[in-house]
Amino acid sequence: MPGSYLIFGPPGAGKGTQAPRLATRLGVPHVSTGDMLRAHVKGGTPLGVEAKGYMDAGDLVPDDLVVRMLGERIAEADAASGFLLDGFPRTVVQAEALDAMLAERGRPLDCVIVLDVPEEEVVRRISGRLVAQNGRIYHELYDPPATPGVDDEEGLPLVRRPDDEPDVVRNRYRNVYLAQTLPVRDHYRAAGVREVLIDGIGSTDEVAARLDQALPA
Ligand code: AMP
């Protein structure tokens, strides 16, 4: 049903996989601030130039930049009857800015969808990624190469990106997600917004089925 939804969870929870499909089913545009920022970086826009350093370091882009970008996006015609936000708000300041924008539209947030994946699974998912020089991405557990440590097609060695090292992932989970983003969930709980909790462990299809069941179109 059209309305304003927000999908919430740590990086690695599967939001980017589930959100586009869920948005189509709910009949609303999928609004991902991560995708929008990556497009700005790729296009070399002033916002992209400013955001890149934060993104490369795994830090949050400053609230004012992201809030402005998001405000412009949800003012577009296709978002008039709702949207599914993915990756926004990531701080309570952003949540308060969103609340103000929605108050102006006269319609508060309808639902917060929480994709629940514990820290250890996040670390397993992200740190299991192995990359070949040709850009192919494997996963130690979920999509392993035929020969461990070697790309299937060109025999190139597979490496783990420095950003995907378990310690880096764990630090980011604690210092960015738990410290800055999790309070957004409490913010909406305190405001009495409906929360739908989805177990994010399992295959893409299993998680999609849980979402479909919890959120009938
Ligand atoms: P994502 O694809 O949602 O994981 O976003 C990729 C990166 O973009 C994040 O690691 C942040 O650096 C930045 N980013 C995306 N959304 C936001 C946001 N709402 N606030 C601050 N930074 C963001």
Coordinates of C-alpha atoms and ligand atoms in Angstrom, one line a residue:
M1 CA 0.0 0.0 0.0
P2 CA 1.5 3.4 -0.8
G3 CA 2.7 5.2 2.3
S4 CA 6.0 6.4 3.8
Y5 CA 8.2 3.5 4.9
L6 CA 11.6 3.3 6.2
I7 CA 13.8 0.2 6.1
F8 CA 16.3 0.0 8.9
G9 CA 19.3 -2.2 9.7
P10 CA 23.0 -2.4 9.8
P11 CA 25.2 -2.3 6.7
G12 CA 25.2 -5.9 5.5
A13 CA 21.7 -6.6 6.7
G14 CA 20.5 -7.0 3.1
K15 CA 18.6 -3.7 2.8
G16 CA 20.0 -3.0 -0.7
T17 CA 18.9 -6.4 -1.9
Q18 CA 15.4 -6.4 -0.4
A19 CA 14.4 -2.7 -0.7
P20 CA 14.0 -2.3 -4.5
R21 CA 11.8 -5.4 -4.7
L22 CA 9.8 -4.4 -1.6
A23 CA 9.3 -0.8 -2.9
T24 CA 7.9 -2.1 -6.2
R25 CA 5.5 -4.4 -4.4
L26 CA 4.4 -1.5 -2.1
G27 CA 4.0 0.8 -5.2
V28 CA 6.4 3.4 -3.9
P29 CA 9.8 4.6 -5.2
H30 CA 12.9 3.2 -3.5
V31 CA 14.9 6.1 -2.2
S32 CA 18.4 5.1 -1.2
T33 CA 20.7 7.8 0.0
G34 CA 23.7 5.5 -0.5
D35 CA 22.8 5.0 -4.2
M36 CA 22.2 8.8 -4.6
L37 CA 25.5 9.7 -3.0
R38 CA 27.4 7.1 -5.2
A39 CA 25.7 8.7 -8.3
H40 CA 27.0 12.1 -7.2
V41 CA 30.5 10.7 -6.6
K42 CA 30.5 9.0 -10.0
G43 CA 29.2 12.2 -11.7
G44 CA 31.8 14.3 -10.0
T45 CA 29.2 16.8 -8.7
P46 CA 30.2 19.3 -5.9
L47 CA 28.2 17.1 -3.4
G48 CA 29.9 14.0 -4.7
V49 CA 33.3 15.6 -4.2
E50 CA 32.5 16.6 -0.7
A51 CA 30.9 13.2 0.2
K52 CA 33.6 10.9 -1.2
G53 CA 36.1 11.2 1.7
Y54 CA 33.5 10.4 4.3
M55 CA 32.2 7.4 2.3
D56 CA 35.7 6.0 1.6
A57 CA 36.4 6.2 5.3
G58 CA 33.2 4.4 6.2
D59 CA 32.0 7.5 8.0
L60 CA 28.6 9.2 7.7
V61 CA 28.3 12.1 5.3
P62 CA 27.4 15.3 7.3
D63 CA 23.7 15.6 8.1
D64 CA 23.1 18.9 6.4
L65 CA 24.3 17.6 3.0
V66 CA 22.3 14.4 3.2
V67 CA 19.1 16.1 4.5
R68 CA 19.1 18.6 1.6
M69 CA 19.6 15.9 -1.0
L70 CA 16.9 13.7 0.5
G71 CA 14.5 16.7 0.8
E72 CA 14.9 17.5 -2.9
R73 CA 14.3 13.8 -3.8
I74 CA 11.1 13.3 -1.8
A75 CA 9.8 16.6 -3.2
E76 CA 9.7 15.0 -6.7
A77 CA 6.4 14.0 -8.1
D78 CA 6.8 10.2 -7.9
A79 CA 7.3 10.5 -4.1
A80 CA 4.1 12.4 -3.5
S81 CA 2.1 9.5 -2.2
G82 CA 5.0 7.8 -0.4
F83 CA 8.4 6.2 -0.6
L84 CA 10.6 3.5 0.9
L85 CA 13.6 5.1 2.5
D86 CA 16.8 3.0 2.6
G87 CA 19.8 4.2 4.4
F88 CA 18.1 7.3 5.7
P89 CA 17.8 8.6 8.4
R90 CA 21.1 7.4 9.9
T91 CA 21.2 9.9 12.8
V92 CA 18.6 11.3 15.1
V93 CA 19.3 14.8 13.6
Q94 CA 18.3 13.3 10.2
A95 CA 15.2 11.7 11.7
E96 CA 14.1 15.0 13.2
A97 CA 14.7 16.8 9.8
L98 CA 12.6 14.0 8.1
D99 CA 9.8 14.4 10.7
A100 CA 9.7 18.2 9.9
M101 CA 9.5 17.5 6.2
L102 CA 6.7 14.9 6.6
A103 CA 4.9 17.3 9.0
E104 CA 4.8 19.8 6.2
R105 CA 3.3 17.2 3.9
G106 CA 0.7 16.5 6.6
R107 CA 1.6 12.8 6.8
P108 CA 3.9 11.2 9.3
L109 CA 6.0 8.1 8.7
D110 CA 3.7 5.1 8.4
C111 CA 6.1 2.3 9.3
V112 CA 9.7 1.4 10.3
I113 CA 10.8 -2.0 8.9
V114 CA 13.7 -3.3 10.9
L115 CA 15.9 -5.9 9.2
D116 CA 17.4 -7.7 12.2
V117 CA 20.9 -9.1 11.7
P118 CA 23.3 -9.5 14.6
E119 CA 26.8 -8.2 14.7
E120 CA 28.5 -11.6 14.1
E121 CA 26.4 -12.3 11.0
V122 CA 27.2 -8.8 9.7
V123 CA 30.9 -9.5 10.1
R124 CA 30.6 -12.9 8.4
R125 CA 28.7 -11.4 5.5
I126 CA 31.0 -8.4 4.9
S127 CA 34.3 -9.9 5.8
G128 CA 33.7 -13.0 3.7
R129 CA 33.8 -10.9 0.6
L130 CA 36.8 -11.6 -1.7
V131 CA 37.6 -9.5 -4.7
A132 CA 39.5 -10.4 -7.9
Q133 CA 41.5 -7.8 -9.8
N134 CA 38.9 -8.0 -12.6
G135 CA 36.3 -6.8 -10.2
R136 CA 34.5 -10.2 -9.7
I137 CA 33.3 -10.5 -6.1
Y138 CA 33.0 -13.9 -4.3
H139 CA 32.0 -14.8 -0.8
E140 CA 34.0 -17.4 1.2
L141 CA 30.8 -19.0 2.5
Y142 CA 28.0 -18.0 0.2
D143 CA 29.6 -17.8 -3.3
P144 CA 33.0 -19.4 -3.1
P145 CA 35.4 -19.8 -6.0
A146 CA 36.0 -23.3 -7.3
T147 CA 39.6 -23.2 -6.0
P148 CA 40.0 -21.3 -2.6
G149 CA 41.7 -17.9 -3.0
V150 CA 41.7 -17.9 -6.9
D151 CA 39.3 -16.3 -9.4
D152 CA 37.4 -18.9 -11.5
E153 CA 37.9 -17.2 -14.9
E154 CA 41.3 -15.7 -14.9
G155 CA 43.1 -17.5 -12.0
L156 CA 43.8 -14.1 -10.4
P157 CA 44.4 -14.1 -6.6
L158 CA 41.4 -13.0 -4.5
V159 CA 41.9 -10.4 -1.8
R160 CA 39.8 -9.0 1.0
R161 CA 39.4 -5.2 0.8
P162 CA 41.0 -3.4 3.8
D163 CA 37.5 -2.0 4.6
D164 CA 36.1 -5.5 4.9
E165 CA 38.6 -6.8 7.5
P166 CA 36.7 -8.1 10.5
D167 CA 38.1 -5.5 12.9
V168 CA 37.2 -2.6 10.6
V169 CA 33.7 -4.0 10.1
R170 CA 33.2 -4.5 13.9
N171 CA 34.5 -1.0 14.6
R172 CA 32.1 0.5 12.1
Y173 CA 29.2 -1.6 13.4
R174 CA 29.8 -0.3 16.9
N175 CA 31.0 3.3 16.3
V176 CA 28.7 4.2 13.5
Y177 CA 25.7 1.8 13.5
L178 CA 25.2 1.2 17.2
A179 CA 26.3 4.7 18.4
Q180 CA 24.7 6.9 15.7
T181 CA 22.0 5.0 13.8
L182 CA 20.4 2.7 16.3
P183 CA 19.0 5.7 18.3
V184 CA 16.9 6.4 15.2
R185 CA 14.9 3.2 16.0
D186 CA 14.3 4.4 19.5
H187 CA 13.3 7.8 18.2
Y188 CA 10.5 6.3 16.1
R189 CA 9.5 3.9 18.9
A190 CA 9.1 6.8 21.3
A191 CA 7.0 8.6 18.7
G192 CA 4.7 5.5 18.4
V193 CA 5.4 4.8 14.8
R194 CA 4.5 1.2 13.8
E195 CA 7.6 -1.1 13.7
V196 CA 7.8 -4.3 11.8
L197 CA 10.6 -6.6 12.9
I198 CA 12.0 -9.0 10.3
D199 CA 14.5 -11.7 10.9
G200 CA 17.2 -10.9 8.3
I201 CA 19.0 -14.3 8.6
G202 CA 18.4 -16.7 5.8
S203 CA 18.4 -16.7 2.0
T204 CA 17.3 -13.7 0.0
D205 CA 14.1 -15.5 -0.9
E206 CA 13.4 -16.5 2.7
V207 CA 13.8 -12.9 3.9
A208 CA 11.7 -11.5 1.0
A209 CA 8.9 -14.0 1.9
R210 CA 8.9 -12.7 5.5
L211 CA 8.7 -9.1 4.3
D212 CA 5.8 -10.0 2.0
Q213 CA 3.9 -11.7 4.8
A214 CA 4.5 -8.8 7.2
L215 CA 3.7 -6.1 4.7
P216 CA 0.8 -7.1 2.4
A217 CA 0.7 -5.0 -0.7
Ligands
AMP1 P1 24.9 2.7 2.0 O1 24.9 2.2 0.6 O2 23.5 3.0 2.5 O3 25.6 1.7 2.9 O4 25.7 4.1 2.0 C1 27.0 4.1 1.6 C2 27.7 5.3 2.3 O5 27.1 6.5 2.0 C3 27.7 5.2 3.8 O6 28.7 4.5 4.4 C4 27.8 6.7 4.2 O7 29.2 7.1 4.1 C5 27.0 7.4 3.1 N1 25.6 7.6 3.5 C6 24.5 7.0 2.9 N2 23.4 7.4 3.5 C7 23.8 8.2 4.5 C8 23.0 9.0 5.4 N3 21.7 8.9 5.5 N4 23.8 9.8 6.3 C9 25.1 9.9 6.2 N5 25.8 9.2 5.3 C10 25.2 8.4 4.4

